[in-house]
XYZ file of C-alpha atoms in Angstrom:
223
model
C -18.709 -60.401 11.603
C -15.739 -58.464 10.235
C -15.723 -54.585 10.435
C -16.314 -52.759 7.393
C -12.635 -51.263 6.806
C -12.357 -49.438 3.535
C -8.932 -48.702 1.706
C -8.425 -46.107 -0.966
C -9.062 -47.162 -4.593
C -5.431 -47.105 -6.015
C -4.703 -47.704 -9.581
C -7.619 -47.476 -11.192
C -6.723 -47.165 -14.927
C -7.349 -43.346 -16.396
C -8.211 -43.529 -19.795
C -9.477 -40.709 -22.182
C -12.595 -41.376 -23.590
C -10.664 -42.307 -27.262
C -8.562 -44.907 -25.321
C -11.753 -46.408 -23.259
C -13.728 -46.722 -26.971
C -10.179 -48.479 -28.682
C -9.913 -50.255 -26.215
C -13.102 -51.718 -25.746
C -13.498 -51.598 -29.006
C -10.367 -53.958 -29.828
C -11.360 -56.235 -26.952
C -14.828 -57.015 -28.676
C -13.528 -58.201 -32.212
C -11.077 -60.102 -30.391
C -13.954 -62.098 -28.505
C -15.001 -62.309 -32.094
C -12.904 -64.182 -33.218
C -13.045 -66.920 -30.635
C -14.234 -70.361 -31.951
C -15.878 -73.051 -29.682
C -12.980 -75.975 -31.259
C -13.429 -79.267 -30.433
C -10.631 -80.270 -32.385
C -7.777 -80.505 -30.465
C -4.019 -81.017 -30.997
C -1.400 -82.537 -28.197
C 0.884 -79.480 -28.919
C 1.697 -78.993 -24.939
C 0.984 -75.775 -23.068
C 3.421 -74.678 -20.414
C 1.546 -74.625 -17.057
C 2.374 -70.671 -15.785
C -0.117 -69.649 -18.619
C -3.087 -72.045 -17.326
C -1.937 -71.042 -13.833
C -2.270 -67.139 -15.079
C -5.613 -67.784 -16.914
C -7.118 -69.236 -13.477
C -5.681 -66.576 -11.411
C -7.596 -64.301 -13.912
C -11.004 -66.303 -12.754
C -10.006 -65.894 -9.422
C -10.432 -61.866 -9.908
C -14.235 -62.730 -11.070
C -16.801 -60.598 -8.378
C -18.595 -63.059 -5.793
C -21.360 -62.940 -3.376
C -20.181 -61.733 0.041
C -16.717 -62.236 -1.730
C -16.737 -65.778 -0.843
C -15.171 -66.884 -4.287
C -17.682 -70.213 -3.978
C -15.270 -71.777 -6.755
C -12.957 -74.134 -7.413
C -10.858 -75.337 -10.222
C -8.935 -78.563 -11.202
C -7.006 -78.516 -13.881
C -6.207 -81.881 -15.098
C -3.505 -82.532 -17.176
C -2.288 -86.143 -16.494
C -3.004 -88.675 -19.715
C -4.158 -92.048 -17.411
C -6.693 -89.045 -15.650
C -8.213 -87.501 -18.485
C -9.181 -91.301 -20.085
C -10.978 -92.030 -17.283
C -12.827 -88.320 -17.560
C -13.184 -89.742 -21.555
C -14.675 -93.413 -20.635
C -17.111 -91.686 -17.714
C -18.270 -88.607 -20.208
C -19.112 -91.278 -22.698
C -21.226 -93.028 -21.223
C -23.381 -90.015 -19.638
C -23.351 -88.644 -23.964
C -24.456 -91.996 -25.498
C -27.082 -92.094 -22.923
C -28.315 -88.194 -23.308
C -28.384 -88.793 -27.366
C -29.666 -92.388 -26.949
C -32.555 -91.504 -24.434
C -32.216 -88.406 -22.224
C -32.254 -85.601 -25.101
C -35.698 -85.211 -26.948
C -36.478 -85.008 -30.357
C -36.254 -80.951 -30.132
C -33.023 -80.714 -28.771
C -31.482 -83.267 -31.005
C -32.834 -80.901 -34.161
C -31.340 -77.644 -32.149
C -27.625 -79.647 -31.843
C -27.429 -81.356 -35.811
C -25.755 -78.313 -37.049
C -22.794 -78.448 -34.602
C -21.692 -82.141 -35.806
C -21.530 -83.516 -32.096
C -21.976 -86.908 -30.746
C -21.444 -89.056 -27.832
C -17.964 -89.487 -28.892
C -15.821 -86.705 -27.049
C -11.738 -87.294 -28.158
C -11.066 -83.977 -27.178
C -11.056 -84.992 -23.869
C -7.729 -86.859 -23.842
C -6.455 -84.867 -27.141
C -6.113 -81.947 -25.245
C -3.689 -81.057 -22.839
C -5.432 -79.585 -20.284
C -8.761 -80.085 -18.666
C -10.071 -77.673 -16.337
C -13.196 -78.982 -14.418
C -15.130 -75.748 -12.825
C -16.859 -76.173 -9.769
C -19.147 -74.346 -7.780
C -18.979 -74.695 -3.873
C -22.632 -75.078 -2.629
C -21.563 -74.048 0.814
C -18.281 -73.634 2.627
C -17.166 -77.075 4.486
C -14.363 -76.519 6.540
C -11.441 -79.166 6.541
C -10.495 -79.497 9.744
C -13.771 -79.756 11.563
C -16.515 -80.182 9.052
C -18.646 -77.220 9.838
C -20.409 -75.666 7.328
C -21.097 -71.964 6.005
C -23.292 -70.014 3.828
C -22.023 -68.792 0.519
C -24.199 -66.574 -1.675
C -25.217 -66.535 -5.275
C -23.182 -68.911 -5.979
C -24.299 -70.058 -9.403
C -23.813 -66.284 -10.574
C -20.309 -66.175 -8.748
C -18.985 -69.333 -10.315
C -20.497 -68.120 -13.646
C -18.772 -64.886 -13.437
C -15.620 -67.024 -12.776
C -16.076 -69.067 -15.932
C -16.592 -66.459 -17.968
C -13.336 -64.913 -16.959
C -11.098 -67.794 -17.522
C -12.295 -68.349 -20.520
C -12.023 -65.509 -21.802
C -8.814 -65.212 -20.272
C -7.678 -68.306 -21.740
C -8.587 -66.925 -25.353
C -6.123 -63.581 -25.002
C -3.423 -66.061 -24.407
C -4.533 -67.417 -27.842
C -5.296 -70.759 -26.159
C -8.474 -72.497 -27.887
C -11.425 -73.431 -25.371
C -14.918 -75.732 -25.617
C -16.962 -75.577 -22.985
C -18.062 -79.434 -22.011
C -21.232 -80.066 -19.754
C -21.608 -83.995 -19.847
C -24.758 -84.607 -18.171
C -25.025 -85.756 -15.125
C -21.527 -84.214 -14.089
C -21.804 -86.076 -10.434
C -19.118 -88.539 -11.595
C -16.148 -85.754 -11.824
C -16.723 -84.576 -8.465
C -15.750 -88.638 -7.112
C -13.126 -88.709 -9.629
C -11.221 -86.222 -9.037
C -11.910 -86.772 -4.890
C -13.408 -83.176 -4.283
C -15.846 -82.472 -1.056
C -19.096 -82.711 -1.092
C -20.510 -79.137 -1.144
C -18.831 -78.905 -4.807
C -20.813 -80.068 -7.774
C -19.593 -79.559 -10.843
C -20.498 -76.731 -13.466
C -18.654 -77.593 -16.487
C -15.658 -78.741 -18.009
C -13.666 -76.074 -20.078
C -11.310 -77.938 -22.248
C -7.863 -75.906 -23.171
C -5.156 -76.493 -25.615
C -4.206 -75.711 -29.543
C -6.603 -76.310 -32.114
C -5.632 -78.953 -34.554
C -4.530 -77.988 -38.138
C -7.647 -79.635 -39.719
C -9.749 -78.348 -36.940
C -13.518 -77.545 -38.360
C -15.882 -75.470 -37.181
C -19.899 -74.804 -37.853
C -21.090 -71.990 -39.865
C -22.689 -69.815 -36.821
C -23.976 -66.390 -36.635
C -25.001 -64.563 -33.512
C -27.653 -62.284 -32.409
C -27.992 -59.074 -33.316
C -26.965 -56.363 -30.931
C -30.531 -54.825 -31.264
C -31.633 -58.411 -30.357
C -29.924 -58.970 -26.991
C -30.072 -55.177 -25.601
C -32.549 -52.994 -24.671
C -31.764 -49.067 -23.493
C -34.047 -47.235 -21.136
């Protein structure tokens, strides 16, 4: 085990408490305004700012610190139709026979289907995956990681929302079962993936649902 060695906290911003409540303040009606699109355009997206945006997720806290992540982004055309064709068929079966009558009802007013064009519309596709235990590459032995759903949810969160300040438009896609992304895109075993979060520019006819959210009173309790 490695010692506990501490280093002074450098840099940690100093706000007043006016700059800490605009500035929080500003960051919430910016999340605001963030749409789940699943209307995508082609319009490319230079790779630094993906690159940035995961380098963002990479800051995310972790159990133990073992960042039990990983992320492929996927940008190649002949790549992302295969992703399309093997999504497809997990969706047709979910709405054909895995979903039940309740969850259809809870998904009619989004508008989606089995049909998922945003897949090879957009430029990028970044498949998250959690690491269900360290596997090392050399000689195959394996280590704990810890909390690792909560980790690579923390992770998520940040790239997305990372992904939204560079004015990039996101959907989270969760084709179920995922097991096929993991052989396609030849990752180890101890990864399963999470989710895929699809990046890009919305198109210029892109739609979205009329949605409201909770109320603050709703979703928070003080004590």
């Amino acid at each position: 085990m490695g010692a506990y060695q501490p280093v002074p906290l450098t840099d940690f911003p100093a706000f007043s408490e006016a700059e800490r409540r605009q500035r929080v303040t500003e960051f919430r009606t910016f999340m605001e305004r963030r749409r789940t699109i699943r209307f995508f355009s082609g319009q490319p997206v230079p790779k630094d700012i993906i690159a940035e945006a995961v380098k963002a997720a990479n800051t995310a806290p972790s159990g133990a610190n073992k960042q039990p992540w990983h992320f492929a982004i996927v940008s190649d055309p002949a790549v992302k139709k295969k992703i399309r064709e093997a999504a497809e068929i997990e969706e047709k079966e979910f709405y054909e026979s895995r979903a039940g009558e309740e969850w259809l009802k809870d998904l009619a007013h989004l508008g989606t289907d089995s049909s998922k064009p945003f897949l090879e519309t957009a430029p990028y596709l970044i498949v998250c995956f959690q690491q269900n235990y360290a596997l090392d590459p050399k000689t195959g032995k394996r280590s704990k990681h810890y909390y690792v759903q909560e980790s690579a949810g923390l992770a998520t969160g940040f790239l997305i929302a990372a992904l939204h300040i560079a004015g990039l438009a996101t959907l989270t896609h969760t084709p179920s079962p995922m097991g096929f992304l993991r052989d396609l895109l030849g990752r180890p075993k101890n990864e399963r993936a999470i989710m895929i979060v699809v990046a890009g520019h919305p198109a210029e006819d892109a739609m979205v649902p009329t949605l409201t959210k909770k109320d603050f009173s709703e979703t928070c309790s003080w004590f």
